[in-house]
PDB file of N, CA and C in Angstrom:
ATOM      1  N   GLU A   1      -5.935  -6.045 -18.631  1.00  0.00           N
ATOM      2  CA  GLU A   1      -4.661  -5.577 -19.130  1.00  0.00           C
ATOM      3  C   GLU A   1      -3.952  -5.114 -17.801  1.00  0.00           C
ATOM      4  N   ALA A   2      -2.572  -5.312 -17.701  1.00  0.00           N
ATOM      5  CA  ALA A   2      -1.676  -4.972 -16.862  1.00  0.00           C
ATOM      6  C   ALA A   2      -0.566  -3.770 -17.369  1.00  0.00           C
ATOM      7  N   ASN A   3      -0.423  -3.103 -16.521  1.00  0.00           N
ATOM      8  CA  ASN A   3       0.707  -1.934 -16.859  1.00  0.00           C
ATOM      9  C   ASN A   3       1.830  -2.419 -15.856  1.00  0.00           C
ATOM     10  N   LEU A   4       2.761  -3.117 -16.172  1.00  0.00           N
ATOM     11  CA  LEU A   4       3.980  -3.769 -15.476  1.00  0.00           C
ATOM     12  C   LEU A   4       5.049  -2.761 -15.262  1.00  0.00           C
ATOM     13  N   ARG A   5       4.868  -1.444 -15.942  1.00  0.00           N
ATOM     14  CA  ARG A   5       6.418  -0.544 -16.053  1.00  0.00           C
ATOM     15  C   ARG A   5       6.195  -0.019 -14.601  1.00  0.00           C
ATOM     16  N   ARG A   6       7.596   0.403 -14.074  1.00  0.00           N
ATOM     17  CA  ARG A   6       7.476   0.964 -13.139  1.00  0.00           C
ATOM     18  C   ARG A   6       7.444   2.701 -13.379  1.00  0.00           C
ATOM     19  N   THR A   7       6.569   3.312 -12.541  1.00  0.00           N
ATOM     20  CA  THR A   7       6.475   4.660 -12.767  1.00  0.00           C
ATOM     21  C   THR A   7       6.786   5.433 -11.653  1.00  0.00           C
ATOM     22  N   GLY A   8       6.787   6.893 -11.711  1.00  0.00           N
ATOM     23  CA  GLY A   8       7.209   7.312 -10.466  1.00  0.00           C
ATOM     24  C   GLY A   8       8.452   7.053  -9.672  1.00  0.00           C
ATOM     25  N   ALA A   9       8.312   6.817  -8.359  1.00  0.00           N
ATOM     26  CA  ALA A   9       9.384   6.748  -7.755  1.00  0.00           C
ATOM     27  C   ALA A   9       9.116   5.302  -6.956  1.00  0.00           C
ATOM     28  N   THR A  10       8.494   4.506  -7.704  1.00  0.00           N
ATOM     29  CA  THR A  10       8.161   2.869  -7.017  1.00  0.00           C
ATOM     30  C   THR A  10       9.379   2.079  -6.864  1.00  0.00           C
ATOM     31  N   HIS A  11      10.339   2.316  -7.770  1.00  0.00           N
ATOM     32  CA  HIS A  11      11.613   1.578  -7.662  1.00  0.00           C
ATOM     33  C   HIS A  11      12.498   2.399  -6.460  1.00  0.00           C
ATOM     34  N   VAL A  12      12.472   3.701  -6.269  1.00  0.00           N
ATOM     35  CA  VAL A  12      13.199   4.150  -5.170  1.00  0.00           C
ATOM     36  C   VAL A  12      12.750   3.920  -3.863  1.00  0.00           C
ATOM     37  N   HIS A  13      11.233   3.735  -3.788  1.00  0.00           N
ATOM     38  CA  HIS A  13      10.684   3.242  -2.569  1.00  0.00           C
ATOM     39  C   HIS A  13      11.125   1.863  -2.158  1.00  0.00           C
ATOM     40  N   GLU A  14      11.118   1.068  -3.119  1.00  0.00           N
ATOM     41  CA  GLU A  14      11.257  -0.413  -2.989  1.00  0.00           C
ATOM     42  C   GLU A  14      12.743  -0.490  -2.448  1.00  0.00           C
ATOM     43  N   ILE A  15      13.632   0.228  -3.262  1.00  0.00           N
ATOM     44  CA  ILE A  15      15.125  -0.015  -2.674  1.00  0.00           C
ATOM     45  C   ILE A  15      15.299   0.334  -1.501  1.00  0.00           C
ATOM     46  N   GLY A  16      14.881   1.549  -1.013  1.00  0.00           N
ATOM     47  CA  GLY A  16      14.897   2.003   0.447  1.00  0.00           C
ATOM     48  C   GLY A  16      14.455   1.222   1.304  1.00  0.00           C
ATOM     49  N   LYS A  17      13.474   0.615   1.065  1.00  0.00           N
ATOM     50  CA  LYS A  17      12.717  -0.603   1.955  1.00  0.00           C
ATOM     51  C   LYS A  17      13.389  -1.699   2.097  1.00  0.00           C
ATOM     52  N   GLN A  18      14.013  -2.089   1.110  1.00  0.00           N
ATOM     53  CA  GLN A  18      14.537  -3.399   0.810  1.00  0.00           C
ATOM     54  C   GLN A  18      16.014  -3.300   1.846  1.00  0.00           C
ATOM     55  N   ILE A  19      16.782  -2.257   1.315  1.00  0.00           N
ATOM     56  CA  ILE A  19      17.920  -2.204   1.964  1.00  0.00           C
ATOM     57  C   ILE A  19      17.951  -1.747   3.604  1.00  0.00           C
ATOM     58  N   PHE A  20      17.082  -0.611   3.734  1.00  0.00           N
ATOM     59  CA  PHE A  20      17.244  -0.071   5.092  1.00  0.00           C
ATOM     60  C   PHE A  20      15.737  -0.308   5.877  1.00  0.00           C
ATOM     61  N   GLY A  21      14.956  -1.042   5.419  1.00  0.00           N
ATOM     62  CA  GLY A  21      13.897  -1.559   6.217  1.00  0.00           C
ATOM     63  C   GLY A  21      12.692  -0.504   6.083  1.00  0.00           C
ATOM     64  N   ASN A  22      11.579  -0.732   7.018  1.00  0.00           N
ATOM     65  CA  ASN A  22      10.411   0.072   7.154  1.00  0.00           C
ATOM     66  C   ASN A  22      10.890   1.616   7.804  1.00  0.00           C
ATOM     67  N   ASN A  23      10.285   2.585   7.414  1.00  0.00           N
ATOM     68  CA  ASN A  23      10.804   4.079   7.899  1.00  0.00           C
ATOM     69  C   ASN A  23      12.147   4.142   7.364  1.00  0.00           C
ATOM     70  N   TYR A  24      12.416   3.783   6.289  1.00  0.00           N
ATOM     71  CA  TYR A  24      14.069   4.212   5.636  1.00  0.00           C
ATOM     72  C   TYR A  24      13.855   5.636   5.578  1.00  0.00           C
ATOM     73  N   GLU A  25      13.047   6.394   5.398  1.00  0.00           N
ATOM     74  CA  GLU A  25      13.250   7.533   5.115  1.00  0.00           C
ATOM     75  C   GLU A  25      13.637   8.394   6.030  1.00  0.00           C
ATOM     76  N   LYS A  26      13.398   7.883   7.320  1.00  0.00           N
ATOM     77  CA  LYS A  26      14.026   8.289   8.578  1.00  0.00           C
ATOM     78  C   LYS A  26      15.327   8.125   8.838  1.00  0.00           C
ATOM     79  N   LYS A  27      16.072   7.220   7.979  1.00  0.00           N
ATOM     80  CA  LYS A  27      17.473   6.709   8.312  1.00  0.00           C
ATOM     81  C   LYS A  27      18.311   7.105   7.193  1.00  0.00           C
ATOM     82  N   VAL A  28      17.490   7.353   5.999  1.00  0.00           N
ATOM     83  CA  VAL A  28      18.817   7.687   4.945  1.00  0.00           C
ATOM     84  C   VAL A  28      17.839   8.834   4.185  1.00  0.00           C
ATOM     85  N   HIS A  29      19.086   9.431   3.259  1.00  0.00           N
ATOM     86  CA  HIS A  29      18.440  10.204   2.195  1.00  0.00           C
ATOM     87  C   HIS A  29      18.642   9.673   1.075  1.00  0.00           C
ATOM     88  N   ILE A  30      17.639   9.704  -0.045  1.00  0.00           N
ATOM     89  CA  ILE A  30      17.888   8.993  -1.437  1.00  0.00           C
ATOM     90  C   ILE A  30      17.590   9.831  -2.313  1.00  0.00           C
ATOM     91  N   ARG A  31      18.149  10.016  -3.578  1.00  0.00           N
ATOM     92  CA  ARG A  31      17.992  10.638  -4.512  1.00  0.00           C
ATOM     93  C   ARG A  31      18.233   9.829  -5.996  1.00  0.00           C
ATOM     94  N   SER A  32      17.250  10.110  -7.110  1.00  0.00           N
ATOM     95  CA  SER A  32      17.140   9.203  -8.185  1.00  0.00           C
ATOM     96  C   SER A  32      17.052  10.053  -9.425  1.00  0.00           C
ATOM     97  N   SER A  33      17.723   9.503 -10.118  1.00  0.00           N
ATOM     98  CA  SER A  33      17.270   9.892 -11.714  1.00  0.00           C
ATOM     99  C   SER A  33      17.222   8.987 -12.860  1.00  0.00           C
ATOM    100  N   ASP A  34      16.477   8.856 -13.625  1.00  0.00           N
ATOM    101  CA  ASP A  34      15.998   7.918 -14.556  1.00  0.00           C
ATOM    102  C   ASP A  34      16.664   8.319 -15.933  1.00  0.00           C
ATOM    103  N   VAL A  35      17.185   9.640 -16.148  1.00  0.00           N
ATOM    104  CA  VAL A  35      17.782   9.930 -17.424  1.00  0.00           C
ATOM    105  C   VAL A  35      18.705  10.931 -17.380  1.00  0.00           C
ATOM    106  N   ASP A  36      19.747  10.877 -16.537  1.00  0.00           N
ATOM    107  CA  ASP A  36      20.749  11.778 -16.288  1.00  0.00           C
ATOM    108  C   ASP A  36      21.650  11.704 -17.718  1.00  0.00           C
ATOM    109  N   ALA A  37      22.324  12.863 -17.880  1.00  0.00           N
ATOM    110  CA  ALA A  37      22.966  13.103 -19.199  1.00  0.00           C
ATOM    111  C   ALA A  37      24.695  12.605 -18.793  1.00  0.00           C
ATOM    112  N   CYS A  38      25.283  11.861 -19.532  1.00  0.00           N
ATOM    113  CA  CYS A  38      26.549  11.237 -19.305  1.00  0.00           C
ATOM    114  C   CYS A  38      27.332  11.157 -20.648  1.00  0.00           C
ATOM    115  N   ALA A  39      28.582  11.088 -20.781  1.00  0.00           N
ATOM    116  CA  ALA A  39      29.445  10.953 -21.772  1.00  0.00           C
ATOM    117  C   ALA A  39      28.958   9.572 -22.381  1.00  0.00           C
ATOM    118  N   PRO A  40      28.809   9.480 -23.829  1.00  0.00           N
ATOM    119  CA  PRO A  40      28.473   8.169 -24.639  1.00  0.00           C
ATOM    120  C   PRO A  40      29.758   7.275 -24.383  1.00  0.00           C
ATOM    121  N   MET A  41      29.817   6.037 -23.672  1.00  0.00           N
ATOM    122  CA  MET A  41      30.724   5.252 -23.338  1.00  0.00           C
ATOM    123  C   MET A  41      30.235   3.800 -23.322  1.00  0.00           C
ATOM    124  N   SER A  42      30.988   2.635 -23.045  1.00  0.00           N
ATOM    125  CA  SER A  42      30.666   1.462 -22.924  1.00  0.00           C
ATOM    126  C   SER A  42      29.981   1.282 -21.398  1.00  0.00           C
ATOM    127  N   ILE A  43      29.137   0.374 -21.219  1.00  0.00           N
ATOM    128  CA  ILE A  43      28.570   0.236 -20.186  1.00  0.00           C
ATOM    129  C   ILE A  43      29.632  -0.188 -19.145  1.00  0.00           C
ATOM    130  N   GLU A  44      30.460  -1.164 -19.602  1.00  0.00           N
ATOM    131  CA  GLU A  44      31.934  -1.569 -18.877  1.00  0.00           C
ATOM    132  C   GLU A  44      32.652  -0.555 -18.259  1.00  0.00           C
ATOM    133  N   SER A  45      32.925   0.685 -19.088  1.00  0.00           N
ATOM    134  CA  SER A  45      33.658   1.731 -18.994  1.00  0.00           C
ATOM    135  C   SER A  45      32.901   2.635 -17.663  1.00  0.00           C
ATOM    136  N   ALA A  46      31.607   2.785 -17.889  1.00  0.00           N
ATOM    137  CA  ALA A  46      31.087   3.522 -16.895  1.00  0.00           C
ATOM    138  C   ALA A  46      31.126   2.803 -15.384  1.00  0.00           C
ATOM    139  N   PHE A  47      30.864   1.517 -15.413  1.00  0.00           N
ATOM    140  CA  PHE A  47      30.943   0.616 -14.069  1.00  0.00           C
ATOM    141  C   PHE A  47      32.461   0.933 -13.380  1.00  0.00           C
ATOM    142  N   GLN A  48      33.425   0.775 -14.559  1.00  0.00           N
ATOM    143  CA  GLN A  48      34.766   0.961 -14.003  1.00  0.00           C
ATOM    144  C   GLN A  48      34.912   2.244 -13.170  1.00  0.00           C
ATOM    145  N   ARG A  49      34.354   3.210 -14.047  1.00  0.00           N
ATOM    146  CA  ARG A  49      34.691   4.686 -13.404  1.00  0.00           C
ATOM    147  C   ARG A  49      33.769   4.918 -12.197  1.00  0.00           C
ATOM    148  N   LEU A  50      32.759   4.216 -12.023  1.00  0.00           N
ATOM    149  CA  LEU A  50      32.081   4.267 -10.581  1.00  0.00           C
ATOM    150  C   LEU A  50      32.222   3.283  -9.754  1.00  0.00           C
ATOM    151  N   ASP A  51      33.145   2.400  -9.712  1.00  0.00           N
ATOM    152  CA  ASP A  51      33.329   1.204  -9.194  1.00  0.00           C
ATOM    153  C   ASP A  51      33.246   1.423  -7.799  1.00  0.00           C
ATOM    154  N   ASP A  52      33.974   2.412  -7.114  1.00  0.00           N
ATOM    155  CA  ASP A  52      34.160   2.624  -5.577  1.00  0.00           C
ATOM    156  C   ASP A  52      32.990   3.182  -5.133  1.00  0.00           C
ATOM    157  N   LEU A  53      31.979   3.783  -5.816  1.00  0.00           N
ATOM    158  CA  LEU A  53      30.956   4.443  -5.469  1.00  0.00           C
ATOM    159  C   LEU A  53      29.612   3.573  -5.313  1.00  0.00           C
ATOM    160  N   LEU A  54      29.757   2.270  -6.089  1.00  0.00           N
ATOM    161  CA  LEU A  54      28.567   1.472  -6.198  1.00  0.00           C
ATOM    162  C   LEU A  54      27.965   0.833  -4.922  1.00  0.00           C
ATOM    163  N   TYR A  55      26.916   0.859  -4.855  1.00  0.00           N
ATOM    164  CA  TYR A  55      26.733  -0.020  -3.384  1.00  0.00           C
ATOM    165  C   TYR A  55      26.845  -1.652  -3.667  1.00  0.00           C
ATOM    166  N   ILE A  56      27.249  -2.236  -2.881  1.00  0.00           N
ATOM    167  CA  ILE A  56      27.557  -3.911  -3.016  1.00  0.00           C
ATOM    168  C   ILE A  56      27.170  -4.812  -2.164  1.00  0.00           C
ATOM    169  N   GLY A  57      26.445  -4.136  -1.100  1.00  0.00           N
ATOM    170  CA  GLY A  57      25.977  -5.326  -0.285  1.00  0.00           C
ATOM    171  C   GLY A  57      25.564  -4.713   1.248  1.00  0.00           C
ATOM    172  N   LYS A  58      24.973  -5.287   2.117  1.00  0.00           N
ATOM    173  CA  LYS A  58      24.364  -5.107   3.339  1.00  0.00           C
ATOM    174  C   LYS A  58      25.569  -4.418   4.282  1.00  0.00           C
ATOM    175  N   GLY A  59      25.098  -3.465   5.007  1.00  0.00           N
ATOM    176  CA  GLY A  59      25.910  -2.878   5.994  1.00  0.00           C
ATOM    177  C   GLY A  59      26.375  -1.550   5.587  1.00  0.00           C
ATOM    178  N   GLU A  60      26.532  -1.534   3.977  1.00  0.00           N
ATOM    179  CA  GLU A  60      26.809  -0.277   3.432  1.00  0.00           C
ATOM    180  C   GLU A  60      25.692   0.916   3.730  1.00  0.00           C
ATOM    181  N   ARG A  61      26.021   2.056   4.042  1.00  0.00           N
ATOM    182  CA  ARG A  61      25.240   3.148   4.394  1.00  0.00           C
ATOM    183  C   ARG A  61      25.275   4.134   3.276  1.00  0.00           C
ATOM    184  N   GLU A  62      25.884   4.093   2.352  1.00  0.00           N
ATOM    185  CA  GLU A  62      26.086   5.070   1.507  1.00  0.00           C
ATOM    186  C   GLU A  62      26.599   4.262   0.023  1.00  0.00           C
ATOM    187  N   GLY A  63      25.930   4.807  -1.182  1.00  0.00           N
ATOM    188  CA  GLY A  63      26.270   4.279  -2.296  1.00  0.00           C
ATOM    189  C   GLY A  63      25.257   4.806  -3.447  1.00  0.00           C
ATOM    190  N   VAL A  64      25.806   3.993  -4.624  1.00  0.00           N
ATOM    191  CA  VAL A  64      24.946   4.350  -6.150  1.00  0.00           C
ATOM    192  C   VAL A  64      24.798   2.994  -6.390  1.00  0.00           C
ATOM    193  N   ILE A  65      23.395   2.706  -6.805  1.00  0.00           N
ATOM    194  CA  ILE A  65      22.834   1.686  -7.720  1.00  0.00           C
ATOM    195  C   ILE A  65      22.244   2.236  -8.878  1.00  0.00           C
ATOM    196  N   VAL A  66      23.013   1.604  -9.922  1.00  0.00           N
ATOM    197  CA  VAL A  66      22.624   1.731 -11.443  1.00  0.00           C
ATOM    198  C   VAL A  66      21.409   1.204 -11.645  1.00  0.00           C
ATOM    199  N   THR A  67      20.354   1.930 -12.143  1.00  0.00           N
ATOM    200  CA  THR A  67      18.866   1.209 -12.353  1.00  0.00           C
ATOM    201  C   THR A  67      18.631   1.281 -13.961  1.00  0.00           C
ATOM    202  N   VAL A  68      19.291   2.186 -14.643  1.00  0.00           N
ATOM    203  CA  VAL A  68      19.190   2.169 -16.151  1.00  0.00           C
ATOM    204  C   VAL A  68      20.671   2.221 -16.692  1.00  0.00           C
ATOM    205  N   SER A  69      20.935   1.096 -17.195  1.00  0.00           N
ATOM    206  CA  SER A  69      22.304   1.125 -17.856  1.00  0.00           C
ATOM    207  C   SER A  69      22.288   1.060 -19.301  1.00  0.00           C
ATOM    208  N   ASP A  70      21.167   0.578 -20.035  1.00  0.00           N
ATOM    209  CA  ASP A  70      21.355   0.446 -21.398  1.00  0.00           C
ATOM    210  C   ASP A  70      21.223   1.589 -22.587  1.00  0.00           C
ATOM    211  N   GLY A  71      21.342   2.830 -21.780  1.00  0.00           N
ATOM    212  CA  GLY A  71      21.387   4.081 -22.257  1.00  0.00           C
ATOM    213  C   GLY A  71      22.642   4.576 -22.368  1.00  0.00           C
ATOM    214  N   ILE A  72      23.658   4.219 -21.453  1.00  0.00           N
ATOM    215  CA  ILE A  72      24.819   4.641 -21.318  1.00  0.00           C
ATOM    216  C   ILE A  72      25.665   4.848 -22.597  1.00  0.00           C
ATOM    217  N   PRO A  73      25.656   3.690 -23.605  1.00  0.00           N
ATOM    218  CA  PRO A  73      26.373   3.905 -24.794  1.00  0.00           C
ATOM    219  C   PRO A  73      25.662   5.209 -25.620  1.00  0.00           C
ATOM    220  N   GLU A  74      24.635   5.735 -25.387  1.00  0.00           N
ATOM    221  CA  GLU A  74      23.909   7.035 -25.934  1.00  0.00           C
ATOM    222  C   GLU A  74      24.132   8.048 -25.265  1.00  0.00           C
ATOM    223  N   GLY A  75      24.606   7.932 -24.008  1.00  0.00           N
ATOM    224  CA  GLY A  75      24.747   9.037 -23.256  1.00  0.00           C
ATOM    225  C   GLY A  75      23.646   9.301 -22.088  1.00  0.00           C
ATOM    226  N   ARG A  76      23.085   8.380 -21.649  1.00  0.00           N
ATOM    227  CA  ARG A  76      21.913   8.345 -20.781  1.00  0.00           C
ATOM    228  C   ARG A  76      22.144   7.337 -19.561  1.00  0.00           C
ATOM    229  N   LEU A  77      21.961   7.836 -18.342  1.00  0.00           N
ATOM    230  CA  LEU A  77      22.066   7.004 -17.131  1.00  0.00           C
ATOM    231  C   LEU A  77      20.873   7.241 -16.193  1.00  0.00           C
ATOM    232  N   GLY A  78      20.613   5.970 -15.378  1.00  0.00           N
ATOM    233  CA  GLY A  78      19.541   6.120 -14.471  1.00  0.00           C
ATOM    234  C   GLY A  78      20.350   5.594 -13.165  1.00  0.00           C
ATOM    235  N   TYR A  79      20.281   6.045 -12.069  1.00  0.00           N
ATOM    236  CA  TYR A  79      20.524   5.692 -10.895  1.00  0.00           C
ATOM    237  C   TYR A  79      19.680   5.901  -9.477  1.00  0.00           C
ATOM    238  N   VAL A  80      19.979   5.332  -8.749  1.00  0.00           N
ATOM    239  CA  VAL A  80      19.733   5.764  -7.336  1.00  0.00           C
ATOM    240  C   VAL A  80      20.720   5.671  -6.280  1.00  0.00           C
ATOM    241  N   LEU A  81      20.809   6.984  -5.727  1.00  0.00           N
ATOM    242  CA  LEU A  81      21.853   7.096  -4.649  1.00  0.00           C
ATOM    243  C   LEU A  81      21.420   7.578  -3.292  1.00  0.00           C
ATOM    244  N   PHE A  82      22.259   7.042  -2.339  1.00  0.00           N
ATOM    245  CA  PHE A  82      21.850   7.050  -0.833  1.00  0.00           C
ATOM    246  C   PHE A  82      22.943   7.338   0.136  1.00  0.00           C
ATOM    247  N   SER A  83      22.635   8.160   1.218  1.00  0.00           N
ATOM    248  CA  SER A  83      23.528   8.297   2.437  1.00  0.00           C
ATOM    249  C   SER A  83      22.760   8.736   3.536  1.00  0.00           C
ATOM    250  N   GLU A  84      23.397   8.241   4.608  1.00  0.00           N
ATOM    251  CA  GLU A  84      22.900   8.831   5.961  1.00  0.00           C
ATOM    252  C   GLU A  84      22.979  10.446   5.824  1.00  0.00           C
ATOM    253  N   ALA A  85      23.934  10.989   5.374  1.00  0.00           N
ATOM    254  CA  ALA A  85      24.165  12.536   5.573  1.00  0.00           C
ATOM    255  C   ALA A  85      23.536  13.191   4.233  1.00  0.00           C
ATOM    256  N   ARG A  86      22.507  14.214   4.384  1.00  0.00           N
ATOM    257  CA  ARG A  86      22.247  14.930   3.300  1.00  0.00           C
ATOM    258  C   ARG A  86      23.076  15.375   2.195  1.00  0.00           C
ATOM    259  N   GLU A  87      24.161  16.166   2.860  1.00  0.00           N
ATOM    260  CA  GLU A  87      25.135  16.594   1.882  1.00  0.00           C
ATOM    261  C   GLU A  87      26.087  15.785   1.214  1.00  0.00           C
ATOM    262  N   ASN A  88      25.960  14.440   1.668  1.00  0.00           N
ATOM    263  CA  ASN A  88      26.862  13.429   0.992  1.00  0.00           C
ATOM    264  C   ASN A  88      26.103  13.113  -0.248  1.00  0.00           C
ATOM    265  N   VAL A  89      24.644  13.177  -0.478  1.00  0.00           N
ATOM    266  CA  VAL A  89      23.783  12.721  -1.605  1.00  0.00           C
ATOM    267  C   VAL A  89      24.367  13.696  -2.683  1.00  0.00           C
ATOM    268  N   SER A  90      24.436  14.920  -2.551  1.00  0.00           N
ATOM    269  CA  SER A  90      24.727  15.995  -3.368  1.00  0.00           C
ATOM    270  C   SER A  90      26.194  15.580  -3.859  1.00  0.00           C
ATOM    271  N   LYS A  91      27.114  15.376  -3.049  1.00  0.00           N
ATOM    272  CA  LYS A  91      28.400  14.848  -3.483  1.00  0.00           C
ATOM    273  C   LYS A  91      28.646  13.710  -4.108  1.00  0.00           C
ATOM    274  N   LEU A  92      27.822  12.574  -3.847  1.00  0.00           N
ATOM    275  CA  LEU A  92      27.734  11.692  -4.763  1.00  0.00           C
ATOM    276  C   LEU A  92      27.376  11.756  -6.127  1.00  0.00           C
ATOM    277  N   GLN A  93      26.202  12.695  -6.225  1.00  0.00           N
ATOM    278  CA  GLN A  93      25.901  13.194  -7.685  1.00  0.00           C
ATOM    279  C   GLN A  93      26.630  13.936  -8.237  1.00  0.00           C
ATOM    280  N   GLU A  94      27.511  14.876  -7.501  1.00  0.00           N
ATOM    281  CA  GLU A  94      28.374  15.619  -8.397  1.00  0.00           C
ATOM    282  C   GLU A  94      29.672  14.781  -8.913  1.00  0.00           C
ATOM    283  N   GLU A  95      30.001  13.453  -7.989  1.00  0.00           N
ATOM    284  CA  GLU A  95      30.803  12.788  -8.345  1.00  0.00           C
ATOM    285  C   GLU A  95      30.826  11.856  -9.462  1.00  0.00           C
ATOM    286  N   ILE A  96      29.545  11.401  -9.532  1.00  0.00           N
ATOM    287  CA  ILE A  96      28.919  10.745 -10.975  1.00  0.00           C
ATOM    288  C   ILE A  96      29.174  11.492 -11.945  1.00  0.00           C
ATOM    289  N   TYR A  97      28.941  12.726 -12.055  1.00  0.00           N
ATOM    290  CA  TYR A  97      28.872  13.760 -13.174  1.00  0.00           C
ATOM    291  C   TYR A  97      30.181  13.822 -13.347  1.00  0.00           C
ATOM    292  N   LEU A  98      31.297  14.044 -12.496  1.00  0.00           N
ATOM    293  CA  LEU A  98      32.591  14.323 -13.025  1.00  0.00           C
ATOM    294  C   LEU A  98      33.027  12.996 -13.481  1.00  0.00           C
ATOM    295  N   ARG A  99      32.696  12.004 -12.950  1.00  0.00           N
ATOM    296  CA  ARG A  99      33.384  10.340 -13.643  1.00  0.00           C
ATOM    297  C   ARG A  99      32.741  10.216 -14.970  1.00  0.00           C
ATOM    298  N   LEU A 100      31.479  10.616 -15.191  1.00  0.00           N
ATOM    299  CA  LEU A 100      31.143  10.335 -16.378  1.00  0.00           C
ATOM    300  C   LEU A 100      30.858  11.345 -17.411  1.00  0.00           C
ATOM    301  N   SER A 101      31.386  12.480 -17.052  1.00  0.00           N
ATOM    302  CA  SER A 101      31.239  13.575 -18.203  1.00  0.00           C
ATOM    303  C   SER A 101      32.479  13.547 -19.208  1.00  0.00           C
TER     304      SER A 101
END
């Protein structure tokens, strides 16, 4: 029997390592949430509202990766966000709340 579900912060660790390499925790601050509340809306609408915050590729040192989008129509969102500056992690999270509430 195998349990293939991701539990704990496995996906957060893997994202940090994939984007920033080994010892990513010395390079960047990461925060995640698997079930944050948001206003019920279409997935497309949520991504449009977050467009300029989303991580889109190598070289970026700050951004948001949506990890759970299927709950958005019911008001639930999962994400990982990161920044080199600790205070910017909180600012990113506040911005998500503002745009999706």
